[in-house]
Amino acid sequence: MKIKSGIGFDAHRFAAGRKLIIGGVEIEHELGLDGHSDADVLIHAIVDAVAGPALGRDIGNLFPDTDKAYKDIDSKILLKKAVDEIRLAGYEISNVDAQIIAQKPKMAPHIPAMRKTLADVMGLEFDDITIKATTTEKMGFTGREEGIAALASALVFRRG
């Protein structure tokens, strides 16, 4: 069995008039994130982490922001399409481990719902998705509450 690892990173600035969606979960906050899609930084990082090793591509190659079909799209749809492509290529996802970097809002209360949502979308077990959250102690763009970032790592393996 061939096993590959992947990493992903994404960051978006805050924007007024948008919902804040992280890990497929809407979080109560006065600002959302700016982006072509719903700007779900966690899902975008996960797509890169799983698609990189399995498909040799990233989210920008799979779902370009120049394509109007992806304007304001729910990132769970993008994740499901990426997972389907990964499986068509003969790979399965073993697990995803992710980190959300945000000063505010607090992410910990939402992590169980994010894990369940992501596991359901990806067809994985709840325990195959781990998510942590941290602040940057008020340093950098996340610390100044200008936006949110996310990191993800994943293991994929070739079936058969």
CSV table of C-alpha atoms in Angstrom, one decimal:
chain,number,residue,atom,x,y,z
A,1,MET,CA,0.0,0.0,0.0
A,2,LYS,CA,1.4,3.4,-1.0
A,3,ILE,CA,0.9,6.1,1.7
A,4,LYS,CA,1.3,9.8,0.9
A,5,SER,CA,1.1,12.9,3.2
A,6,GLY,CA,-0.1,16.3,2.3
A,7,ILE,CA,-0.3,19.7,3.8
A,8,GLY,CA,-2.6,22.7,3.2
A,9,PHE,CA,-2.8,26.3,4.2
A,10,ASP,CA,-5.3,29.0,3.7
A,11,ALA,CA,-6.0,32.5,5.0
A,12,HIS,CA,-8.8,35.0,4.4
A,13,ARG,CA,-9.4,38.6,5.6
A,14,PHE,CA,-12.5,39.5,7.5
A,15,ALA,CA,-15.3,41.3,5.5
A,16,ALA,CA,-18.6,42.9,6.5
A,17,GLY,CA,-21.8,41.5,5.2
A,18,ARG,CA,-20.7,37.9,4.9
A,19,LYS,CA,-21.4,34.9,7.1
A,20,LEU,CA,-18.5,33.3,9.0
A,21,ILE,CA,-18.3,29.7,7.9
A,22,ILE,CA,-15.5,27.5,9.3
A,23,GLY,CA,-15.3,23.8,8.8
A,24,GLY,CA,-18.7,23.9,7.2
A,25,VAL,CA,-20.3,25.4,10.3
A,26,GLU,CA,-21.8,28.9,10.6
A,27,ILE,CA,-20.3,30.7,13.5
A,28,GLU,CA,-22.0,33.8,15.1
A,29,HIS,CA,-19.7,36.8,14.5
A,30,GLU,CA,-20.1,40.3,13.3
A,31,LEU,CA,-17.8,39.7,10.3
A,32,GLY,CA,-17.4,36.9,7.8
A,33,LEU,CA,-14.5,36.1,5.6
A,34,ASP,CA,-13.8,37.6,2.1
A,35,GLY,CA,-13.4,35.2,-0.8
A,36,HIS,CA,-14.7,34.0,-4.1
A,37,SER,CA,-16.5,31.1,-2.5
A,38,ASP,CA,-17.9,31.1,1.1
A,39,ALA,CA,-14.2,31.6,2.1
A,40,ASP,CA,-14.1,28.6,4.5
A,41,VAL,CA,-10.4,28.6,5.3
A,42,LEU,CA,-10.5,25.3,7.1
A,43,ILE,CA,-12.1,23.4,4.2
A,44,HIS,CA,-9.8,25.1,1.7
A,45,ALA,CA,-6.7,24.0,3.7
A,46,ILE,CA,-8.1,20.5,3.9
A,47,VAL,CA,-8.8,20.3,0.1
A,48,ASP,CA,-5.1,21.2,-0.5
A,49,ALA,CA,-3.9,18.7,2.1
A,50,VAL,CA,-5.8,15.8,0.5
A,51,ALA,CA,-5.7,16.7,-3.2
A,52,GLY,CA,-2.0,17.5,-3.3
A,53,PRO,CA,-0.7,14.0,-2.6
A,54,ALA,CA,-3.5,12.2,-4.4
A,55,LEU,CA,-4.1,14.4,-7.5
A,56,GLY,CA,-1.0,16.6,-7.7
A,57,ARG,CA,-3.2,19.7,-7.6
A,58,ASP,CA,-4.5,22.3,-5.2
A,59,ILE,CA,-7.8,24.0,-4.7
A,60,GLY,CA,-7.0,26.8,-7.1
A,61,ASN,CA,-6.3,24.3,-9.9
A,62,LEU,CA,-9.4,22.2,-9.1
A,63,PHE,CA,-11.8,25.1,-8.5
A,64,PRO,CA,-10.3,28.3,-10.0
A,65,ASP,CA,-11.6,31.6,-8.7
A,66,THR,CA,-11.9,32.8,-12.3
A,67,ASP,CA,-14.8,30.4,-12.8
A,68,LYS,CA,-18.1,32.0,-12.0
A,69,ALA,CA,-19.6,28.6,-11.1
A,70,TYR,CA,-17.7,28.8,-7.8
A,71,LYS,CA,-18.8,32.3,-6.9
A,72,ASP,CA,-20.2,32.2,-3.3
A,73,ILE,CA,-20.3,28.3,-3.5
A,74,ASP,CA,-20.6,26.3,-0.2
A,75,SER,CA,-17.1,25.0,0.3
A,76,LYS,CA,-18.5,21.6,1.5
A,77,ILE,CA,-19.5,21.1,-2.2
A,78,LEU,CA,-15.9,21.7,-3.2
A,79,LEU,CA,-14.6,19.3,-0.6
A,80,LYS,CA,-17.1,16.6,-1.7
A,81,LYS,CA,-16.1,17.1,-5.3
A,82,ALA,CA,-12.4,16.9,-4.4
A,83,VAL,CA,-12.9,13.7,-2.3
A,84,ASP,CA,-14.9,12.1,-5.2
A,85,GLU,CA,-12.0,12.9,-7.6
A,86,ILE,CA,-9.5,11.5,-5.1
A,87,ARG,CA,-11.4,8.3,-4.9
A,88,LEU,CA,-11.7,8.1,-8.7
A,89,ALA,CA,-8.0,8.3,-8.9
A,90,GLY,CA,-7.7,5.2,-6.7
A,91,TYR,CA,-6.9,6.9,-3.3
A,92,GLU,CA,-8.6,6.9,0.1
A,93,ILE,CA,-8.2,9.4,2.8
A,94,SER,CA,-6.9,8.0,6.1
A,95,ASN,CA,-7.1,11.0,8.3
A,96,VAL,CA,-7.0,14.8,8.5
A,97,ASP,CA,-5.4,16.9,11.3
A,98,ALA,CA,-6.1,20.6,11.2
A,99,GLN,CA,-5.4,23.8,13.1
A,100,ILE,CA,-7.5,27.0,13.0
A,101,ILE,CA,-5.6,30.2,13.8
A,102,ALA,CA,-7.9,33.0,15.0
A,103,GLN,CA,-7.9,35.5,17.8
A,104,LYS,CA,-11.6,35.8,17.7
A,105,PRO,CA,-14.2,34.3,17.7
A,106,LYS,CA,-13.3,31.4,19.9
A,107,MET,CA,-13.4,28.2,17.9
A,108,ALA,CA,-13.4,25.5,20.6
A,109,PRO,CA,-17.2,25.4,21.1
A,110,HIS,CA,-17.7,24.7,17.4
A,111,ILE,CA,-15.0,22.0,16.9
A,112,PRO,CA,-17.2,18.9,17.5
A,113,ALA,CA,-19.8,20.2,14.9
A,114,MET,CA,-17.0,20.9,12.4
A,115,ARG,CA,-15.5,17.4,12.9
A,116,LYS,CA,-18.9,15.8,12.4
A,117,THR,CA,-19.7,17.9,9.3
A,118,LEU,CA,-16.3,17.2,7.7
A,119,ALA,CA,-16.5,13.5,8.5
A,120,ASP,CA,-19.9,13.3,6.9
A,121,VAL,CA,-18.9,15.2,3.8
A,122,MET,CA,-15.7,13.2,3.4
A,123,GLY,CA,-17.2,9.8,4.2
A,124,LEU,CA,-14.8,9.3,7.1
A,125,GLU,CA,-15.2,8.4,10.8
A,126,PHE,CA,-15.5,11.3,13.3
A,127,ASP,CA,-12.2,10.1,14.9
A,128,ASP,CA,-10.4,10.4,11.5
A,129,ILE,CA,-10.8,14.2,11.7
A,130,THR,CA,-9.0,16.2,14.3
A,131,ILE,CA,-9.2,20.0,14.7
A,132,LYS,CA,-7.4,22.3,17.1
A,133,ALA,CA,-7.6,26.0,17.5
A,134,THR,CA,-5.0,28.6,18.6
A,135,THR,CA,-4.4,32.3,18.7
A,136,THR,CA,-1.2,34.1,17.9
A,137,GLU,CA,-1.3,36.0,21.2
A,138,LYS,CA,-2.4,39.2,19.3
A,139,MET,CA,0.6,39.0,16.9
A,140,GLY,CA,0.2,39.2,13.1
A,141,PHE,CA,-2.9,39.6,11.0
A,142,THR,CA,-4.9,37.0,12.9
A,143,GLY,CA,-3.8,38.5,16.2
A,144,ARG,CA,-4.9,41.9,15.1
A,145,GLU,CA,-8.3,40.3,14.2
A,146,GLU,CA,-7.9,41.1,10.5
A,147,GLY,CA,-8.7,37.5,9.4
A,148,ILE,CA,-8.4,33.8,10.0
A,149,ALA,CA,-6.0,31.2,8.8
A,150,ALA,CA,-6.0,27.4,8.8
A,151,LEU,CA,-3.4,24.6,8.4
A,152,ALA,CA,-4.2,21.0,7.6
A,153,SER,CA,-2.3,17.8,7.1
A,154,ALA,CA,-3.6,14.5,5.7
A,155,LEU,CA,-2.6,11.0,4.9
A,156,VAL,CA,-3.9,9.4,1.8
A,157,PHE,CA,-3.3,5.9,0.5
A,158,ARG,CA,-3.7,4.1,-2.8
A,159,ARG,CA,-6.2,1.3,-2.7
A,160,GLY,CA,-5.1,-2.2,-3.7
